[in-house]
CSV table of C-alpha atoms in Angstrom, one decimal:
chain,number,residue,atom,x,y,z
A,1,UNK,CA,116.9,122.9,91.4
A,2,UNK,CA,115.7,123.2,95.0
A,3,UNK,CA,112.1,122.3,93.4
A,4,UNK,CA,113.3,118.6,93.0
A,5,UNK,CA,114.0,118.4,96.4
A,6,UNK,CA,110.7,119.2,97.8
A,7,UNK,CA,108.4,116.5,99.3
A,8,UNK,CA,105.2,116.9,97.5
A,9,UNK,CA,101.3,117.0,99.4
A,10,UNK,CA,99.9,113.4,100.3
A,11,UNK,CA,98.3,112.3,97.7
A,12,UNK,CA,94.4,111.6,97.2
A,13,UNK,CA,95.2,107.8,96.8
A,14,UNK,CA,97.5,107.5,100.3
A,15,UNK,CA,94.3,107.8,101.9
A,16,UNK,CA,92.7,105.7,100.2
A,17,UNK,CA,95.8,102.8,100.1
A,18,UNK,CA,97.4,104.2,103.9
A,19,UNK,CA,93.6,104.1,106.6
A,20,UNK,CA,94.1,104.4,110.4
A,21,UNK,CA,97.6,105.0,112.1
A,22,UNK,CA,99.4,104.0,108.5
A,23,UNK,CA,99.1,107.2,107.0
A,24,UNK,CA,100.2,109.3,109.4
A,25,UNK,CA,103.4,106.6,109.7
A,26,UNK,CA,103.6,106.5,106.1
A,27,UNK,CA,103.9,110.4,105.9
A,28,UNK,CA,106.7,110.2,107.9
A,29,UNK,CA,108.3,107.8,106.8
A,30,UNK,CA,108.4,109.7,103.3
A,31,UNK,CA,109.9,112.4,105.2
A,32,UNK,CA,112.2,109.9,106.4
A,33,UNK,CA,113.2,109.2,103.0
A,34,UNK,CA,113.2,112.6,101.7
A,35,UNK,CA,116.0,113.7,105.0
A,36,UNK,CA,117.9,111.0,106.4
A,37,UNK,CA,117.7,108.9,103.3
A,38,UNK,CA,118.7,111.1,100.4
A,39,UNK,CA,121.8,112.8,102.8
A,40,UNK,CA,122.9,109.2,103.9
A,41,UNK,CA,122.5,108.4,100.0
A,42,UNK,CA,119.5,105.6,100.4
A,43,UNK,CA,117.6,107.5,97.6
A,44,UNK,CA,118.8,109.9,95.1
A,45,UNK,CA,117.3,113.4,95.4
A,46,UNK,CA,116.0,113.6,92.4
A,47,UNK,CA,113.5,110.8,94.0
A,48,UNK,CA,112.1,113.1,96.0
A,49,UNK,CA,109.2,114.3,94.4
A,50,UNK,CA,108.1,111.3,93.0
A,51,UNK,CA,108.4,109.4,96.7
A,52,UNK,CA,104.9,108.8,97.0
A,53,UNK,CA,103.8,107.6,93.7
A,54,UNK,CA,106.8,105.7,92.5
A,55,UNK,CA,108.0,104.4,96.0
A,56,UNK,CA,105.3,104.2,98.5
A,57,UNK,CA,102.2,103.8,97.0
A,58,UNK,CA,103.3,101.3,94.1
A,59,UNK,CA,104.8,99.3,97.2
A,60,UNK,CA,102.0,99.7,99.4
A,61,UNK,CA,99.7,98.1,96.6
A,62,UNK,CA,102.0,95.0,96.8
A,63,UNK,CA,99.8,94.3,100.3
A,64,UNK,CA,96.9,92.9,98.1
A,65,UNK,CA,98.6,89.8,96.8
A,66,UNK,CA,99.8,89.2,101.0
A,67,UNK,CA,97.8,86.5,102.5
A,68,UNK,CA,96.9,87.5,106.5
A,69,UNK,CA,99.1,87.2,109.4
A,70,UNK,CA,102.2,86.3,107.0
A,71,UNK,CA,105.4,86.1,107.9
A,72,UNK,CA,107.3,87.7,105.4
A,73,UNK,CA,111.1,88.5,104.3
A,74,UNK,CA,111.9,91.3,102.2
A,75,UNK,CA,115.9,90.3,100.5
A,76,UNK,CA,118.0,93.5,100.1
A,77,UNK,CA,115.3,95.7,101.4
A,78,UNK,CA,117.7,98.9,100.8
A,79,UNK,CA,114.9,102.1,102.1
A,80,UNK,CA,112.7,99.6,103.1
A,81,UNK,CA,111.3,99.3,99.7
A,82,UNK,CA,108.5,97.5,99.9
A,83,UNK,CA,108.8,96.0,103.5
A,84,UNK,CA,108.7,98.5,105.6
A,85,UNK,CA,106.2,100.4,103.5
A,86,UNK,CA,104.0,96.6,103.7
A,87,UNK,CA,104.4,96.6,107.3
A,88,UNK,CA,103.3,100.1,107.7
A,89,UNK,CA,99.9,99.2,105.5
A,90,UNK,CA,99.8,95.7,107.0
A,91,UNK,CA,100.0,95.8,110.8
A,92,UNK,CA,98.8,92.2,110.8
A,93,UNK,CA,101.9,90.4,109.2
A,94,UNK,CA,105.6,90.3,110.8
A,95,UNK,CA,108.3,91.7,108.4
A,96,UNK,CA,111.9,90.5,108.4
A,97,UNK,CA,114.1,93.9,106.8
A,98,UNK,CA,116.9,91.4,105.3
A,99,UNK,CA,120.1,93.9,104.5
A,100,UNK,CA,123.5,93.5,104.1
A,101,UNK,CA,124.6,96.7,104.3
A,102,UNK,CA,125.6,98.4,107.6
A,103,UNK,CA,124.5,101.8,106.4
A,104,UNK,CA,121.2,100.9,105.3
A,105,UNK,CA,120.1,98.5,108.2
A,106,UNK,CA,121.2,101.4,110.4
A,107,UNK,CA,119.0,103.5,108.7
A,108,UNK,CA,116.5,101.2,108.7
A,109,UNK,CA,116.7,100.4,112.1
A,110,UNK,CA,116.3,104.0,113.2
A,111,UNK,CA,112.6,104.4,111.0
A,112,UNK,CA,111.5,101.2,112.5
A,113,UNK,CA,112.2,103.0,116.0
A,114,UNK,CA,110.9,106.4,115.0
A,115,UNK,CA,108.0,105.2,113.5
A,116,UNK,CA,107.1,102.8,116.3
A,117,UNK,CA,106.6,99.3,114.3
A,118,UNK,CA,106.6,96.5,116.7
A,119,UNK,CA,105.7,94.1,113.7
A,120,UNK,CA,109.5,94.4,112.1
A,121,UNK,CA,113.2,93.2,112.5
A,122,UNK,CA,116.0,94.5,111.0
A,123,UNK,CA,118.5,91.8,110.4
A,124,UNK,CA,121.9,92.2,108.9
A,125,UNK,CA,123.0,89.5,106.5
A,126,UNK,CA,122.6,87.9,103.1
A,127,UNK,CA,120.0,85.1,102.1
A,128,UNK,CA,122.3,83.0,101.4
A,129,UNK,CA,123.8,83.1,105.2
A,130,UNK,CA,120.0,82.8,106.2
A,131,UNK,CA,119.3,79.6,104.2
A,132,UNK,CA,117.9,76.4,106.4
A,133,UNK,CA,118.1,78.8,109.4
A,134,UNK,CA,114.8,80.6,108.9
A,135,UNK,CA,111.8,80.1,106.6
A,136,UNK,CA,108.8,82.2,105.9
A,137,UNK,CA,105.5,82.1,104.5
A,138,UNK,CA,106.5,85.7,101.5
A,139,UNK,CA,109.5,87.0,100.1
A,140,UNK,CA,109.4,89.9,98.4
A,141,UNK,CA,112.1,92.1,96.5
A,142,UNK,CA,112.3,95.2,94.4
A,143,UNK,CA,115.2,95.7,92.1
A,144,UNK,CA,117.7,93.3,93.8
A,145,UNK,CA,118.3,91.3,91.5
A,146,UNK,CA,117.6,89.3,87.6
A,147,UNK,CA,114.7,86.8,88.5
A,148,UNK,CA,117.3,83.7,88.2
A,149,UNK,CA,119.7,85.0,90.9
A,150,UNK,CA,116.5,86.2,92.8
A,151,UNK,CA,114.9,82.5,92.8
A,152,UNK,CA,118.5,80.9,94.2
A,153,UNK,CA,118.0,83.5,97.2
A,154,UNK,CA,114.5,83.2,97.6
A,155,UNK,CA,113.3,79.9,97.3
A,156,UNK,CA,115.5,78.5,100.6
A,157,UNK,CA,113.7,80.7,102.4
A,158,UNK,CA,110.4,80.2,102.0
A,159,UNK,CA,108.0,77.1,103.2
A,160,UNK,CA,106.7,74.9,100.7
A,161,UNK,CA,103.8,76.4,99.2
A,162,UNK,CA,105.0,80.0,100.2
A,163,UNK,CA,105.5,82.8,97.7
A,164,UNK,CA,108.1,85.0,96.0
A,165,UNK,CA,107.0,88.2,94.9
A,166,UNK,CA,109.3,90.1,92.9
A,167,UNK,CA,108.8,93.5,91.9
A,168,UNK,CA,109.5,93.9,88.1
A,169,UNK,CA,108.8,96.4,85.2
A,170,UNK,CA,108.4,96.8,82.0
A,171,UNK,CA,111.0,93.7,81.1
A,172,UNK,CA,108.7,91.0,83.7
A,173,UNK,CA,107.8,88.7,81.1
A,174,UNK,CA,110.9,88.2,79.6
A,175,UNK,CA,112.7,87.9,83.1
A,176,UNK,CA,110.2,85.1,83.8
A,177,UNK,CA,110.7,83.3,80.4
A,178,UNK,CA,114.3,83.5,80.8
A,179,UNK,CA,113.9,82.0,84.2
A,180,UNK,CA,112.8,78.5,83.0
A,181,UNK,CA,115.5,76.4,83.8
A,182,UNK,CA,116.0,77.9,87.4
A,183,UNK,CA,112.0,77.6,87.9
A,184,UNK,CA,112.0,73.7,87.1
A,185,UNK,CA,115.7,73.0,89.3
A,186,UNK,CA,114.5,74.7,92.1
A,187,UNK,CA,110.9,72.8,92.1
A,188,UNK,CA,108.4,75.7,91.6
A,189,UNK,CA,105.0,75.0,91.8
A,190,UNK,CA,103.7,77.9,89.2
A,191,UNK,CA,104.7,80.8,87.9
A,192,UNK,CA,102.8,83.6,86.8
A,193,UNK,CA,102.6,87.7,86.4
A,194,UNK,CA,100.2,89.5,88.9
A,195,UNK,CA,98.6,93.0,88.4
A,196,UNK,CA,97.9,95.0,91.8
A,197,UNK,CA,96.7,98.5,92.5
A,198,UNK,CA,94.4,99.2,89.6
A,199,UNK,CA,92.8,102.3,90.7
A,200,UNK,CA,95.4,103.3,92.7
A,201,UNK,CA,98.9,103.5,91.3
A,202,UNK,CA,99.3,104.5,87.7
A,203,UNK,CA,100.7,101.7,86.0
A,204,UNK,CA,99.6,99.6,88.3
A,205,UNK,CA,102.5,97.6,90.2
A,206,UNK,CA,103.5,94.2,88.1
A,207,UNK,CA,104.3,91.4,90.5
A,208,UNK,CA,106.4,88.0,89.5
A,209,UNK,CA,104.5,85.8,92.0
A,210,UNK,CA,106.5,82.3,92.2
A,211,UNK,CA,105.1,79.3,94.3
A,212,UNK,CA,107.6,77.2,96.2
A,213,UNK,CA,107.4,73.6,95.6
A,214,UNK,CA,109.9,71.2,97.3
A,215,UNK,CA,112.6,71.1,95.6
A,216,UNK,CA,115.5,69.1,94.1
A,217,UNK,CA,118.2,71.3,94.0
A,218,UNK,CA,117.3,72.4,97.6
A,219,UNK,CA,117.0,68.4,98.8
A,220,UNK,CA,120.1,67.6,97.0
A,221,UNK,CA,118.8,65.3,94.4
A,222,UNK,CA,119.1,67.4,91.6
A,223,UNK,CA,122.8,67.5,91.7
A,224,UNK,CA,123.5,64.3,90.9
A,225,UNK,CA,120.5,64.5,88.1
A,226,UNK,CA,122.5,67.5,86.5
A,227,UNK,CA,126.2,65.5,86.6
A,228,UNK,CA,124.1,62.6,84.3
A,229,UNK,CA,123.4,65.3,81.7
């Protein structure tokens, strides 16, 4: 039993994904992960070997489909899974750690300190509280939330034309199908699955990548559009 507990060896392809100062914050921030995070109950322990392939790499590989010098917000980021792992890869774009949790923005707070990352806040609250208030160009998220409830969080966050990039399984196509209805009220400008780190994570991470149009819901006009029907 004390074997599932052990952090594995970096991995061949955390050099490849992690280059410069990012790997040697990525390796501690699994060790982060693998202490702080499975006592304080942010991971389970039985996580802990597969840290790196299942957590940090497949969320570093989310950094290919993030334009440069974003501004991105990462909704119920728990572990800081993927933000903090994108702004570790990603020194370039600034990462809002969006949490509503007390216990996991402390902890998050503390690896944004230890790890020295001057390109991310950690900000208590739900997106709904941070609606209209702040907008940003990405919003990512990683089993938050079905892609209908993660669309009514998302999308009145993000600039027009800005991105939501959900990370989803096996069940991503069907989540999007489902989603119809809320991808036409809330204006969306397309819709579509995204493959990223062939080569580098096996499977290779599965992105829901949703474009934000204006929208009528968000504007008010759909209201009175859906009391007609």
């Amino acid at each position: 039993m004390t074997e599932s507990n052990e952090l594995p060896e970096t991995p061949v392809a955390a050099h490849e994904v992690f280059t410069g100062e990012a790997l040697g914050r990525a390796e501690a921030f699994a060790k982060l992960l693998a202490g702080p995070g499975v006592v304080r109950g942010l991971i389970g322990p039985r996580e802990v070997p597969r840290i790196w392939d299942r957590h940090l790499l497949n969320c570093a590989v989310v950094a290919e489909a993030v334009p440069e010098g974003t501004r991105l917000v990462d909704i119920g980021s728990g572990a800081g899974l993927p933000g903090l792992v994108l702004a570790i890869v990603r020194p370039d774009i600034t990462v809002t750690l969006l949490e509503p949790l007390l216990r996991r923005t402390n902890f998050l707070g503390e690896c944004v300190a230890a790890l020295e990352l001057d390109n991310v806040e950690v900000l208590r609250g739900r997106a709904e509280e941070l609606a209209r208030k702040r907008t940003f160009d990405i919003a990512t998220a990683r089993a938050v939330a079905p892609l209908d409830r993660l669309l009514a969080w998302s999308m009145p966050l993000l600039e027009e034309g800005g991105e939501l990039l959900a990370m989803k399984g096996e069940r991503a196509a069907e989540e999007l199908e489902a989603a119809g209805p809320q991808l036409k009220a809330y204006g969306a400008r397309t819709a579509e699955l995204v493959t990223v780190g062939r080569g580098k994570v096996e499977p290779p991470t599965t992105l829901v990548r949703i474009v934000a149009g204006r929208s009528p819901v968000l504007s008010g006009k759909g209201t009175r559009h859906r009391r007609k029907r």
